[in-house]
mmCIF file with all atom_site columns, C-alpha atoms and ligand atoms in Angstrom:
data_model
loop_
_atom_site.group_PDB
_atom_site.id
_atom_site.type_symbol
_atom_site.label_atom_id
_atom_site.label_alt_id
_atom_site.label_comp_id
_atom_site.label_asym_id
_atom_site.label_entity_id
_atom_site.label_seq_id
_atom_site.pdbx_PDB_ins_code
_atom_site.Cartn_x
_atom_site.Cartn_y
_atom_site.Cartn_z
_atom_site.occupancy
_atom_site.B_iso_or_equiv
_atom_site.pdbx_formal_charge
_atom_site.auth_seq_id
_atom_site.auth_comp_id
_atom_site.auth_asym_id
_atom_site.auth_atom_id
_atom_site.pdbx_PDB_model_num
ATOM   1   C CA  . MET A 1 1   ? -53.509 70.095 12.681 1.00 0.00 ? 1   MET A CA  1
ATOM   2   C CA  . ASN A 1 2   ? -51.680 66.954 13.070 1.00 0.00 ? 2   ASN A CA  1
ATOM   3   C CA  . HIS A 1 3   ? -54.039 64.304 11.446 1.00 0.00 ? 3   HIS A CA  1
ATOM   4   C CA  . ALA A 1 4   ? -52.406 60.823 12.393 1.00 0.00 ? 4   ALA A CA  1
ATOM   5   C CA  . ALA A 1 5   ? -54.267 58.702 14.131 1.00 0.00 ? 5   ALA A CA  1
ATOM   6   C CA  . LYS A 1 6   ? -54.217 58.225 18.020 1.00 0.00 ? 6   LYS A CA  1
ATOM   7   C CA  . PRO A 1 7   ? -55.037 55.786 20.711 1.00 0.00 ? 7   PRO A CA  1
ATOM   8   C CA  . PRO A 1 8   ? -57.466 56.783 23.369 1.00 0.00 ? 8   PRO A CA  1
ATOM   9   C CA  . SER A 1 9   ? -54.826 56.716 25.875 1.00 0.00 ? 9   SER A CA  1
ATOM   10  C CA  . ALA A 1 10  ? -53.136 59.807 24.019 1.00 0.00 ? 10  ALA A CA  1
ATOM   11  C CA  . SER A 1 11  ? -55.930 61.609 25.214 1.00 0.00 ? 11  SER A CA  1
ATOM   12  C CA  . ALA A 1 12  ? -57.277 60.360 28.348 1.00 0.00 ? 12  ALA A CA  1
ATOM   13  C CA  . THR A 1 13  ? -57.720 62.923 31.090 1.00 0.00 ? 13  THR A CA  1
ATOM   14  C CA  . SER A 1 14  ? -58.139 62.343 34.792 1.00 0.00 ? 14  SER A CA  1
ATOM   15  C CA  . MET A 1 15  ? -59.199 65.273 37.202 1.00 0.00 ? 15  MET A CA  1
ATOM   16  C CA  . THR A 1 16  ? -59.899 65.218 41.131 1.00 0.00 ? 16  THR A CA  1
ATOM   17  C CA  . GLU A 1 17  ? -61.804 68.174 42.603 1.00 0.00 ? 17  GLU A CA  1
ATOM   18  C CA  . TYR A 1 18  ? -62.158 68.483 46.538 1.00 0.00 ? 18  TYR A CA  1
ATOM   19  C CA  . VAL A 1 19  ? -65.717 69.462 47.144 1.00 0.00 ? 19  VAL A CA  1
ATOM   20  C CA  . LEU A 1 20  ? -65.897 72.726 49.139 1.00 0.00 ? 20  LEU A CA  1
ATOM   21  C CA  . PRO A 1 21  ? -69.088 74.248 50.725 1.00 0.00 ? 21  PRO A CA  1
ATOM   22  C CA  . THR A 1 22  ? -69.509 76.723 47.869 1.00 0.00 ? 22  THR A CA  1
ATOM   23  C CA  . HIS A 1 23  ? -69.950 73.309 45.670 1.00 0.00 ? 23  HIS A CA  1
ATOM   24  C CA  . ALA A 1 24  ? -72.738 72.197 47.785 1.00 0.00 ? 24  ALA A CA  1
ATOM   25  C CA  . ASN A 1 25  ? -76.388 72.524 48.482 1.00 0.00 ? 25  ASN A CA  1
ATOM   26  C CA  . ALA A 1 26  ? -78.253 72.836 51.928 1.00 0.00 ? 26  ALA A CA  1
ATOM   27  C CA  . MET A 1 27  ? -77.543 68.932 52.340 1.00 0.00 ? 27  MET A CA  1
ATOM   28  C CA  . GLY A 1 28  ? -73.796 69.403 52.036 1.00 0.00 ? 28  GLY A CA  1
ATOM   29  C CA  . ASN A 1 29  ? -74.046 67.314 48.557 1.00 0.00 ? 29  ASN A CA  1
ATOM   30  C CA  . VAL A 1 30  ? -72.258 68.685 45.320 1.00 0.00 ? 30  VAL A CA  1
ATOM   31  C CA  . PHE A 1 31  ? -74.509 70.431 43.079 1.00 0.00 ? 31  PHE A CA  1
ATOM   32  C CA  . GLY A 1 32  ? -75.275 68.199 39.878 1.00 0.00 ? 32  GLY A CA  1
ATOM   33  C CA  . GLY A 1 33  ? -74.564 71.438 37.756 1.00 0.00 ? 33  GLY A CA  1
ATOM   34  C CA  . GLN A 1 34  ? -71.109 71.471 39.252 1.00 0.00 ? 34  GLN A CA  1
ATOM   35  C CA  . ILE A 1 35  ? -70.496 68.370 38.698 1.00 0.00 ? 35  ILE A CA  1
ATOM   36  C CA  . LEU A 1 36  ? -71.662 68.627 35.113 1.00 0.00 ? 36  LEU A CA  1
ATOM   37  C CA  . ALA A 1 37  ? -69.136 71.747 34.831 1.00 0.00 ? 37  ALA A CA  1
ATOM   38  C CA  . TRP A 1 38  ? -66.308 69.557 35.890 1.00 0.00 ? 38  TRP A CA  1
ATOM   39  C CA  . MET A 1 39  ? -67.308 66.762 33.168 1.00 0.00 ? 39  MET A CA  1
ATOM   40  C CA  . ASP A 1 40  ? -67.486 69.449 30.321 1.00 0.00 ? 40  ASP A CA  1
ATOM   41  C CA  . LEU A 1 41  ? -63.929 70.720 31.495 1.00 0.00 ? 41  LEU A CA  1
ATOM   42  C CA  . CYS A 1 42  ? -62.476 67.095 31.755 1.00 0.00 ? 42  CYS A CA  1
ATOM   43  C CA  . ALA A 1 43  ? -64.077 66.193 28.434 1.00 0.00 ? 43  ALA A CA  1
ATOM   44  C CA  . ALA A 1 44  ? -62.897 69.276 26.681 1.00 0.00 ? 44  ALA A CA  1
ATOM   45  C CA  . MET A 1 45  ? -59.044 68.659 27.651 1.00 0.00 ? 45  MET A CA  1
ATOM   46  C CA  . CYS A 1 46  ? -59.732 65.129 26.544 1.00 0.00 ? 46  CYS A CA  1
ATOM   47  C CA  . ALA A 1 47  ? -61.368 66.346 23.234 1.00 0.00 ? 47  ALA A CA  1
ATOM   48  C CA  . GLN A 1 48  ? -58.805 69.075 22.512 1.00 0.00 ? 48  GLN A CA  1
ATOM   49  C CA  . ARG A 1 49  ? -55.623 66.455 23.263 1.00 0.00 ? 49  ARG A CA  1
ATOM   50  C CA  . HIS A 1 50  ? -57.012 64.403 20.486 1.00 0.00 ? 50  HIS A CA  1
ATOM   51  C CA  . CYS A 1 51  ? -58.330 66.930 17.938 1.00 0.00 ? 51  CYS A CA  1
ATOM   52  C CA  . GLY A 1 52  ? -54.966 69.057 18.378 1.00 0.00 ? 52  GLY A CA  1
ATOM   53  C CA  . THR A 1 53  ? -57.106 71.911 18.368 1.00 0.00 ? 53  THR A CA  1
ATOM   54  C CA  . ILE A 1 54  ? -59.811 73.442 20.390 1.00 0.00 ? 54  ILE A CA  1
ATOM   55  C CA  . ALA A 1 55  ? -63.201 71.790 20.635 1.00 0.00 ? 55  ALA A CA  1
ATOM   56  C CA  . VAL A 1 56  ? -66.558 72.852 21.535 1.00 0.00 ? 56  VAL A CA  1
ATOM   57  C CA  . THR A 1 57  ? -69.453 70.760 23.559 1.00 0.00 ? 57  THR A CA  1
ATOM   58  C CA  . ALA A 1 58  ? -72.144 70.199 21.059 1.00 0.00 ? 58  ALA A CA  1
ATOM   59  C CA  . GLY A 1 59  ? -74.296 67.702 23.141 1.00 0.00 ? 59  GLY A CA  1
ATOM   60  C CA  . ILE A 1 60  ? -74.395 65.810 26.440 1.00 0.00 ? 60  ILE A CA  1
ATOM   61  C CA  . ASP A 1 61  ? -76.158 62.814 26.318 1.00 0.00 ? 61  ASP A CA  1
ATOM   62  C CA  . ASP A 1 62  ? -78.714 61.870 29.065 1.00 0.00 ? 62  ASP A CA  1
ATOM   63  C CA  . LEU A 1 63  ? -77.296 61.545 32.511 1.00 0.00 ? 63  LEU A CA  1
ATOM   64  C CA  . SER A 1 64  ? -78.369 60.375 36.097 1.00 0.00 ? 64  SER A CA  1
ATOM   65  C CA  . PHE A 1 65  ? -76.759 60.527 39.476 1.00 0.00 ? 65  PHE A CA  1
ATOM   66  C CA  . GLU A 1 66  ? -76.322 57.408 41.250 1.00 0.00 ? 66  GLU A CA  1
ATOM   67  C CA  . HIS A 1 67  ? -74.763 58.496 44.545 1.00 0.00 ? 67  HIS A CA  1
ATOM   68  C CA  . PRO A 1 68  ? -74.062 61.916 46.068 1.00 0.00 ? 68  PRO A CA  1
ATOM   69  C CA  . VAL A 1 69  ? -70.831 63.300 47.146 1.00 0.00 ? 69  VAL A CA  1
ATOM   70  C CA  . LYS A 1 70  ? -70.278 65.582 50.112 1.00 0.00 ? 70  LYS A CA  1
ATOM   71  C CA  . VAL A 1 71  ? -68.504 68.659 51.220 1.00 0.00 ? 71  VAL A CA  1
ATOM   72  C CA  . GLY A 1 72  ? -65.041 67.127 52.220 1.00 0.00 ? 72  GLY A CA  1
ATOM   73  C CA  . GLN A 1 73  ? -64.858 64.348 49.785 1.00 0.00 ? 73  GLN A CA  1
ATOM   74  C CA  . PHE A 1 74  ? -63.145 64.244 46.518 1.00 0.00 ? 74  PHE A CA  1
ATOM   75  C CA  . VAL A 1 75  ? -64.944 63.964 42.918 1.00 0.00 ? 75  VAL A CA  1
ATOM   76  C CA  . ARG A 1 76  ? -62.722 61.858 40.677 1.00 0.00 ? 76  ARG A CA  1
ATOM   77  C CA  . LEU A 1 77  ? -63.130 62.272 36.540 1.00 0.00 ? 77  LEU A CA  1
ATOM   78  C CA  . GLU A 1 78  ? -61.963 59.931 33.813 1.00 0.00 ? 78  GLU A CA  1
ATOM   79  C CA  . GLY A 1 79  ? -62.329 61.041 30.342 1.00 0.00 ? 79  GLY A CA  1
ATOM   80  C CA  . ARG A 1 80  ? -61.426 59.173 27.283 1.00 0.00 ? 80  ARG A CA  1
ATOM   81  C CA  . VAL A 1 81  ? -62.330 59.424 23.526 1.00 0.00 ? 81  VAL A CA  1
ATOM   82  C CA  . THR A 1 82  ? -64.770 56.591 22.523 1.00 0.00 ? 82  THR A CA  1
ATOM   83  C CA  . ALA A 1 83  ? -64.681 57.372 18.853 1.00 0.00 ? 83  ALA A CA  1
ATOM   84  C CA  . ALA A 1 84  ? -63.900 59.896 16.414 1.00 0.00 ? 84  ALA A CA  1
ATOM   85  C CA  . PHE A 1 85  ? -66.210 60.703 13.349 1.00 0.00 ? 85  PHE A CA  1
ATOM   86  C CA  . ARG A 1 86  ? -65.527 63.550 10.721 1.00 0.00 ? 86  ARG A CA  1
ATOM   87  C CA  . SER A 1 87  ? -65.327 66.773 12.985 1.00 0.00 ? 87  SER A CA  1
ATOM   88  C CA  . SER A 1 88  ? -66.702 65.265 16.041 1.00 0.00 ? 88  SER A CA  1
ATOM   89  C CA  . VAL A 1 89  ? -65.745 63.095 18.869 1.00 0.00 ? 89  VAL A CA  1
ATOM   90  C CA  . GLU A 1 90  ? -67.327 61.359 21.444 1.00 0.00 ? 90  GLU A CA  1
ATOM   91  C CA  . VAL A 1 91  ? -65.840 61.334 25.035 1.00 0.00 ? 91  VAL A CA  1
ATOM   92  C CA  . GLU A 1 92  ? -66.993 59.221 27.851 1.00 0.00 ? 92  GLU A CA  1
ATOM   93  C CA  . VAL A 1 93  ? -66.740 60.558 31.456 1.00 0.00 ? 93  VAL A CA  1
ATOM   94  C CA  . ARG A 1 94  ? -66.895 58.735 34.351 1.00 0.00 ? 94  ARG A CA  1
ATOM   95  C CA  . VAL A 1 95  ? -67.308 60.255 37.869 1.00 0.00 ? 95  VAL A CA  1
ATOM   96  C CA  . SER A 1 96  ? -66.732 58.603 41.130 1.00 0.00 ? 96  SER A CA  1
ATOM   97  C CA  . GLY A 1 97  ? -66.866 59.865 44.607 1.00 0.00 ? 97  GLY A CA  1
ATOM   98  C CA  . GLU A 1 98  ? -63.686 59.111 47.088 1.00 0.00 ? 98  GLU A CA  1
ATOM   99  C CA  . ASP A 1 99  ? -63.625 59.399 50.655 1.00 0.00 ? 99  ASP A CA  1
ATOM   100 C CA  . GLY A 1 100 ? -59.930 60.723 51.069 1.00 0.00 ? 100 GLY A CA  1
ATOM   101 C CA  . SER A 1 101 ? -59.665 59.483 54.787 1.00 0.00 ? 101 SER A CA  1
ATOM   102 C CA  . THR A 1 102 ? -61.082 55.854 54.103 1.00 0.00 ? 102 THR A CA  1
ATOM   103 C CA  . GLY A 1 103 ? -60.114 55.491 50.573 1.00 0.00 ? 103 GLY A CA  1
ATOM   104 C CA  . THR A 1 104 ? -63.940 54.322 49.629 1.00 0.00 ? 104 THR A CA  1
ATOM   105 C CA  . ILE A 1 105 ? -64.595 55.204 46.194 1.00 0.00 ? 105 ILE A CA  1
ATOM   106 C CA  . TRP A 1 106 ? -68.099 54.790 44.690 1.00 0.00 ? 106 TRP A CA  1
ATOM   107 C CA  . PRO A 1 107 ? -69.819 55.620 41.228 1.00 0.00 ? 107 PRO A CA  1
ATOM   108 C CA  . CYS A 1 108 ? -71.383 58.941 40.821 1.00 0.00 ? 108 CYS A CA  1
ATOM   109 C CA  . VAL A 1 109 ? -72.428 59.532 37.085 1.00 0.00 ? 109 VAL A CA  1
ATOM   110 C CA  . ARG A 1 110 ? -71.121 58.700 33.639 1.00 0.00 ? 110 ARG A CA  1
ATOM   111 C CA  . ALA A 1 111 ? -71.965 60.505 30.423 1.00 0.00 ? 111 ALA A CA  1
ATOM   112 C CA  . TYR A 1 112 ? -71.306 60.954 26.595 1.00 0.00 ? 112 TYR A CA  1
ATOM   113 C CA  . LEU A 1 113 ? -70.380 64.371 25.520 1.00 0.00 ? 113 LEU A CA  1
ATOM   114 C CA  . THR A 1 114 ? -69.780 65.321 21.819 1.00 0.00 ? 114 THR A CA  1
ATOM   115 C CA  . PHE A 1 115 ? -67.336 67.932 21.260 1.00 0.00 ? 115 PHE A CA  1
ATOM   116 C CA  . VAL A 1 116 ? -66.741 69.432 17.594 1.00 0.00 ? 116 VAL A CA  1
ATOM   117 C CA  . ALA A 1 117 ? -63.310 70.601 16.841 1.00 0.00 ? 117 ALA A CA  1
ATOM   118 C CA  . ILE A 1 118 ? -62.828 74.096 15.534 1.00 0.00 ? 118 ILE A CA  1
ATOM   119 C CA  . GLY A 1 119 ? -60.147 75.034 12.875 1.00 0.00 ? 119 GLY A CA  1
ATOM   120 C CA  . PRO A 1 120 ? -58.461 78.416 12.218 1.00 0.00 ? 120 PRO A CA  1
ATOM   121 C CA  . VAL A 1 121 ? -61.692 80.011 10.586 1.00 0.00 ? 121 VAL A CA  1
ATOM   122 C CA  . GLY A 1 122 ? -63.926 78.865 13.276 1.00 0.00 ? 122 GLY A CA  1
ATOM   123 C CA  . ALA A 1 123 ? -65.702 76.294 11.348 1.00 0.00 ? 123 ALA A CA  1
ATOM   124 C CA  . PRO A 1 124 ? -65.809 72.442 11.973 1.00 0.00 ? 124 PRO A CA  1
ATOM   125 C CA  . ALA A 1 125 ? -62.193 70.878 11.212 1.00 0.00 ? 125 ALA A CA  1
ATOM   126 C CA  . VAL A 1 126 ? -61.703 67.175 10.411 1.00 0.00 ? 126 VAL A CA  1
ATOM   127 C CA  . VAL A 1 127 ? -60.445 65.230 13.543 1.00 0.00 ? 127 VAL A CA  1
ATOM   128 C CA  . PRO A 1 128 ? -57.676 62.637 13.612 1.00 0.00 ? 128 PRO A CA  1
ATOM   129 C CA  . PRO A 1 129 ? -59.039 59.122 13.369 1.00 0.00 ? 129 PRO A CA  1
ATOM   130 C CA  . LEU A 1 130 ? -59.067 56.911 16.678 1.00 0.00 ? 130 LEU A CA  1
ATOM   131 C CA  . LEU A 1 131 ? -56.484 54.112 16.949 1.00 0.00 ? 131 LEU A CA  1
ATOM   132 C CA  . ALA A 1 132 ? -58.325 51.082 18.824 1.00 0.00 ? 132 ALA A CA  1
ATOM   133 C CA  . GLU A 1 133 ? -55.309 49.695 21.152 1.00 0.00 ? 133 GLU A CA  1
ATOM   134 C CA  . GLY A 1 134 ? -57.426 46.269 21.616 1.00 0.00 ? 134 GLY A CA  1
ATOM   135 C CA  . PRO A 1 135 ? -60.785 44.746 21.400 1.00 0.00 ? 135 PRO A CA  1
ATOM   136 C CA  . GLU A 1 136 ? -61.996 46.868 24.433 1.00 0.00 ? 136 GLU A CA  1
ATOM   137 C CA  . ASP A 1 137 ? -61.556 50.021 22.515 1.00 0.00 ? 137 ASP A CA  1
ATOM   138 C CA  . GLU A 1 138 ? -63.178 48.320 19.428 1.00 0.00 ? 138 GLU A CA  1
ATOM   139 C CA  . ALA A 1 139 ? -66.277 47.513 21.475 1.00 0.00 ? 139 ALA A CA  1
ATOM   140 C CA  . ARG A 1 140 ? -66.610 51.084 22.817 1.00 0.00 ? 140 ARG A CA  1
ATOM   141 C CA  . ARG A 1 141 ? -66.335 52.469 19.372 1.00 0.00 ? 141 ARG A CA  1
ATOM   142 C CA  . ALA A 1 142 ? -68.937 50.254 18.059 1.00 0.00 ? 142 ALA A CA  1
ATOM   143 C CA  . ASP A 1 143 ? -71.045 51.340 20.997 1.00 0.00 ? 143 ASP A CA  1
ATOM   144 C CA  . ALA A 1 144 ? -70.593 55.053 20.325 1.00 0.00 ? 144 ALA A CA  1
ATOM   145 C CA  . GLU A 1 145 ? -71.272 54.420 16.364 1.00 0.00 ? 145 GLU A CA  1
ATOM   146 C CA  . ALA A 1 146 ? -74.446 53.081 17.627 1.00 0.00 ? 146 ALA A CA  1
ATOM   147 C CA  . ARG A 1 147 ? -75.343 56.259 19.899 1.00 0.00 ? 147 ARG A CA  1
ATOM   148 C CA  . ARG A 1 148 ? -74.310 58.341 17.187 1.00 0.00 ? 148 ARG A CA  1
ATOM   149 C CA  . ARG A 1 149 ? -76.972 56.700 15.047 1.00 0.00 ? 149 ARG A CA  1
ATOM   150 C CA  . HIS A 1 150 ? -79.647 57.234 17.472 1.00 0.00 ? 150 HIS A CA  1
ATOM   151 C CA  . ARG A 1 151 ? -78.700 61.119 17.873 1.00 0.00 ? 151 ARG A CA  1
ATOM   152 C CA  . LEU A 1 152 ? -78.624 61.716 14.311 1.00 0.00 ? 152 LEU A CA  1
ATOM   153 C CA  . GLU A 1 153 ? -82.020 60.182 13.943 1.00 0.00 ? 153 GLU A CA  1
ATOM   154 C CA  . SER A 1 154 ? -83.258 61.941 17.028 1.00 0.00 ? 154 SER A CA  1
ATOM   155 C CA  . ARG A 1 155 ? -82.114 65.287 15.716 1.00 0.00 ? 155 ARG A CA  1
ATOM   156 C CA  . ALA A 1 156 ? -83.629 64.696 11.994 1.00 0.00 ? 156 ALA A CA  1
ATOM   157 C CA  . ARG A 1 157 ? -86.791 64.230 14.070 1.00 0.00 ? 157 ARG A CA  1
ATOM   158 C CA  . SER A 1 158 ? -86.697 67.326 16.141 1.00 0.00 ? 158 SER A CA  1
ATOM   159 C CA  . ALA A 1 159 ? -85.922 68.975 12.715 1.00 0.00 ? 159 ALA A CA  1
ATOM   160 C CA  . ALA A 1 160 ? -88.487 67.821 10.699 1.00 0.00 ? 160 ALA A CA  1
ATOM   161 C CA  . PRO A 1 161 ? -91.500 70.164 10.252 1.00 0.00 ? 161 PRO A CA  1
ATOM   162 C CA  . GLY A 1 162 ? -95.012 69.141 12.160 1.00 0.00 ? 162 GLY A CA  1
HETATM 163 C C1  . COA B 2 .   ? -71.469 72.272 17.347 1.00 0.00 ? 201 COA B C1  1
HETATM 164 C C2  . COA B 2 .   ? -71.364 73.313 15.871 1.00 0.00 ? 201 COA B C2  1
HETATM 165 C C3  . COA B 2 .   ? -69.886 73.960 15.944 1.00 0.00 ? 201 COA B C3  1
HETATM 166 C C4  . COA B 2 .   ? -71.785 72.242 14.868 1.00 0.00 ? 201 COA B C4  1
HETATM 167 O O1  . COA B 2 .   ? -71.842 73.414 13.813 1.00 0.00 ? 201 COA B O1  1
HETATM 168 P P1  . COA B 2 .   ? -72.601 73.005 12.745 1.00 0.00 ? 201 COA B P1  1
HETATM 169 O O2  . COA B 2 .   ? -72.439 74.132 11.797 1.00 0.00 ? 201 COA B O2  1
HETATM 170 O O3  . COA B 2 .   ? -73.899 72.433 12.910 1.00 0.00 ? 201 COA B O3  1
HETATM 171 O O4  . COA B 2 .   ? -71.717 71.997 11.970 1.00 0.00 ? 201 COA B O4  1
HETATM 172 P P2  . COA B 2 .   ? -72.259 70.521 11.211 1.00 0.00 ? 201 COA B P2  1
HETATM 173 O O5  . COA B 2 .   ? -73.501 70.665 10.809 1.00 0.00 ? 201 COA B O5  1
HETATM 174 O O6  . COA B 2 .   ? -71.053 70.660 9.745  1.00 0.00 ? 201 COA B O6  1
HETATM 175 O O7  . COA B 2 .   ? -71.677 69.633 12.199 1.00 0.00 ? 201 COA B O7  1
HETATM 176 C C5  . COA B 2 .   ? -70.596 69.336 12.436 1.00 0.00 ? 201 COA B C5  1
HETATM 177 C C6  . COA B 2 .   ? -70.442 68.461 13.284 1.00 0.00 ? 201 COA B C6  1
HETATM 178 O O8  . COA B 2 .   ? -71.061 68.631 14.575 1.00 0.00 ? 201 COA B O8  1
HETATM 179 C C7  . COA B 2 .   ? -72.240 67.491 15.056 1.00 0.00 ? 201 COA B C7  1
HETATM 180 N N1  . COA B 2 .   ? -73.167 68.033 15.772 1.00 0.00 ? 201 COA B N1  1
HETATM 181 C C8  . COA B 2 .   ? -73.365 69.186 15.238 1.00 0.00 ? 201 COA B C8  1
HETATM 182 N N2  . COA B 2 .   ? -74.561 69.434 16.445 1.00 0.00 ? 201 COA B N2  1
HETATM 183 C C9  . COA B 2 .   ? -74.434 68.165 17.302 1.00 0.00 ? 201 COA B C9  1
HETATM 184 C C10 . COA B 2 .   ? -75.240 67.764 18.683 1.00 0.00 ? 201 COA B C10 1
HETATM 185 N N3  . COA B 2 .   ? -76.395 68.694 18.917 1.00 0.00 ? 201 COA B N3  1
HETATM 186 N N4  . COA B 2 .   ? -75.032 66.817 18.872 1.00 0.00 ? 201 COA B N4  1
HETATM 187 C C11 . COA B 2 .   ? -73.657 65.969 18.617 1.00 0.00 ? 201 COA B C11 1
HETATM 188 N N5  . COA B 2 .   ? -72.984 66.146 17.517 1.00 0.00 ? 201 COA B N5  1
HETATM 189 C C12 . COA B 2 .   ? -73.577 67.432 16.723 1.00 0.00 ? 201 COA B C12 1
HETATM 190 C C13 . COA B 2 .   ? -72.719 66.779 13.704 1.00 0.00 ? 201 COA B C13 1
HETATM 191 O O9  . COA B 2 .   ? -72.869 65.774 13.660 1.00 0.00 ? 201 COA B O9  1
HETATM 192 C C14 . COA B 2 .   ? -70.961 66.893 12.958 1.00 0.00 ? 201 COA B C14 1
HETATM 193 O O10 . COA B 2 .   ? -70.315 65.752 13.320 1.00 0.00 ? 201 COA B O10 1
HETATM 194 P P3  . COA B 2 .   ? -69.159 65.103 12.050 1.00 0.00 ? 201 COA B P3  1
HETATM 195 O O11 . COA B 2 .   ? -68.599 65.864 11.030 1.00 0.00 ? 201 COA B O11 1
HETATM 196 O O12 . COA B 2 .   ? -68.352 64.167 13.056 1.00 0.00 ? 201 COA B O12 1
HETATM 197 O O13 . COA B 2 .   ? -70.296 64.240 11.321 1.00 0.00 ? 201 COA B O13 1
HETATM 198 C C15 . COA B 2 .   ? -72.228 74.618 16.314 1.00 0.00 ? 201 COA B C15 1
HETATM 199 O O14 . COA B 2 .   ? -73.640 74.056 16.691 1.00 0.00 ? 201 COA B O14 1
HETATM 200 C C16 . COA B 2 .   ? -71.845 75.320 17.651 1.00 0.00 ? 201 COA B C16 1
HETATM 201 O O15 . COA B 2 .   ? -70.927 75.888 17.577 1.00 0.00 ? 201 COA B O15 1
HETATM 202 N N6  . COA B 2 .   ? -72.753 75.159 18.451 1.00 0.00 ? 201 COA B N6  1
HETATM 203 C C17 . COA B 2 .   ? -72.301 75.751 20.003 1.00 0.00 ? 201 COA B C17 1
HETATM 204 C C18 . COA B 2 .   ? -71.065 75.260 20.589 1.00 0.00 ? 201 COA B C18 1
HETATM 205 C C19 . COA B 2 .   ? -71.027 75.755 21.956 1.00 0.00 ? 201 COA B C19 1
HETATM 206 O O16 . COA B 2 .   ? -70.724 77.269 22.246 1.00 0.00 ? 201 COA B O16 1
HETATM 207 N N7  . COA B 2 .   ? -70.674 74.837 23.097 1.00 0.00 ? 201 COA B N7  1
HETATM 208 C C20 . COA B 2 .   ? -70.703 75.527 24.201 1.00 0.00 ? 201 COA B C20 1
HETATM 209 C C21 . COA B 2 .   ? -71.975 75.793 25.367 1.00 0.00 ? 201 COA B C21 1
HETATM 210 S S1  . COA B 2 .   ? -73.077 76.820 24.382 1.00 0.00 ? 201 COA B S1  1
#
């Protein structure tokens, strides 16, 4: 694995999906679980590009859907690594809906996913550092570190007896 620091732009990942009837519920809105699957894929590609090895989903923070996307519209996904830790990275995925006929774009959901890099023997592997390219990247990393502290505290509370 190459351990040279990489900027977020080196692993940023964009995807666009066309919503078909098989993706939708009886109201013609895409299923939340389908959007989650696309988010997981987008984040996995982003994490693999950064880590230089396969990475598995360790956790997904809370998410809530703001506005629906309907059959015939597009789902746009933008993934970026916000922080690299020891063997894990946090990936932010922003999802929007797009009406391809009018060009209208609206926010659908945003979430933070944690991926763990897996080395050749199947164990967590050290990931390359994230190289901030400017103050916005620094701010995203500071926010990611605060979320990680919160996650670690929450996992420690769940693991505690009683
Ligand atoms: C994720 C996984 C590899 C972690 O393995 P582990 O033996 O707990 O490894 P460690 O305790 O050494 O933790 C490794 C890293 O994972 C992170 N991690 C583990 N569980 C996590 C969770 N639930 N949420 C966020 N991060 C988590 C740790 O914080 C640590 O990060 P760091 O090295 O950057 O500090 C393991 O739990 C696993 O394989 N889970 C299943 C993953 C999977 O199959 N995903 C697909 C969906 S089922």
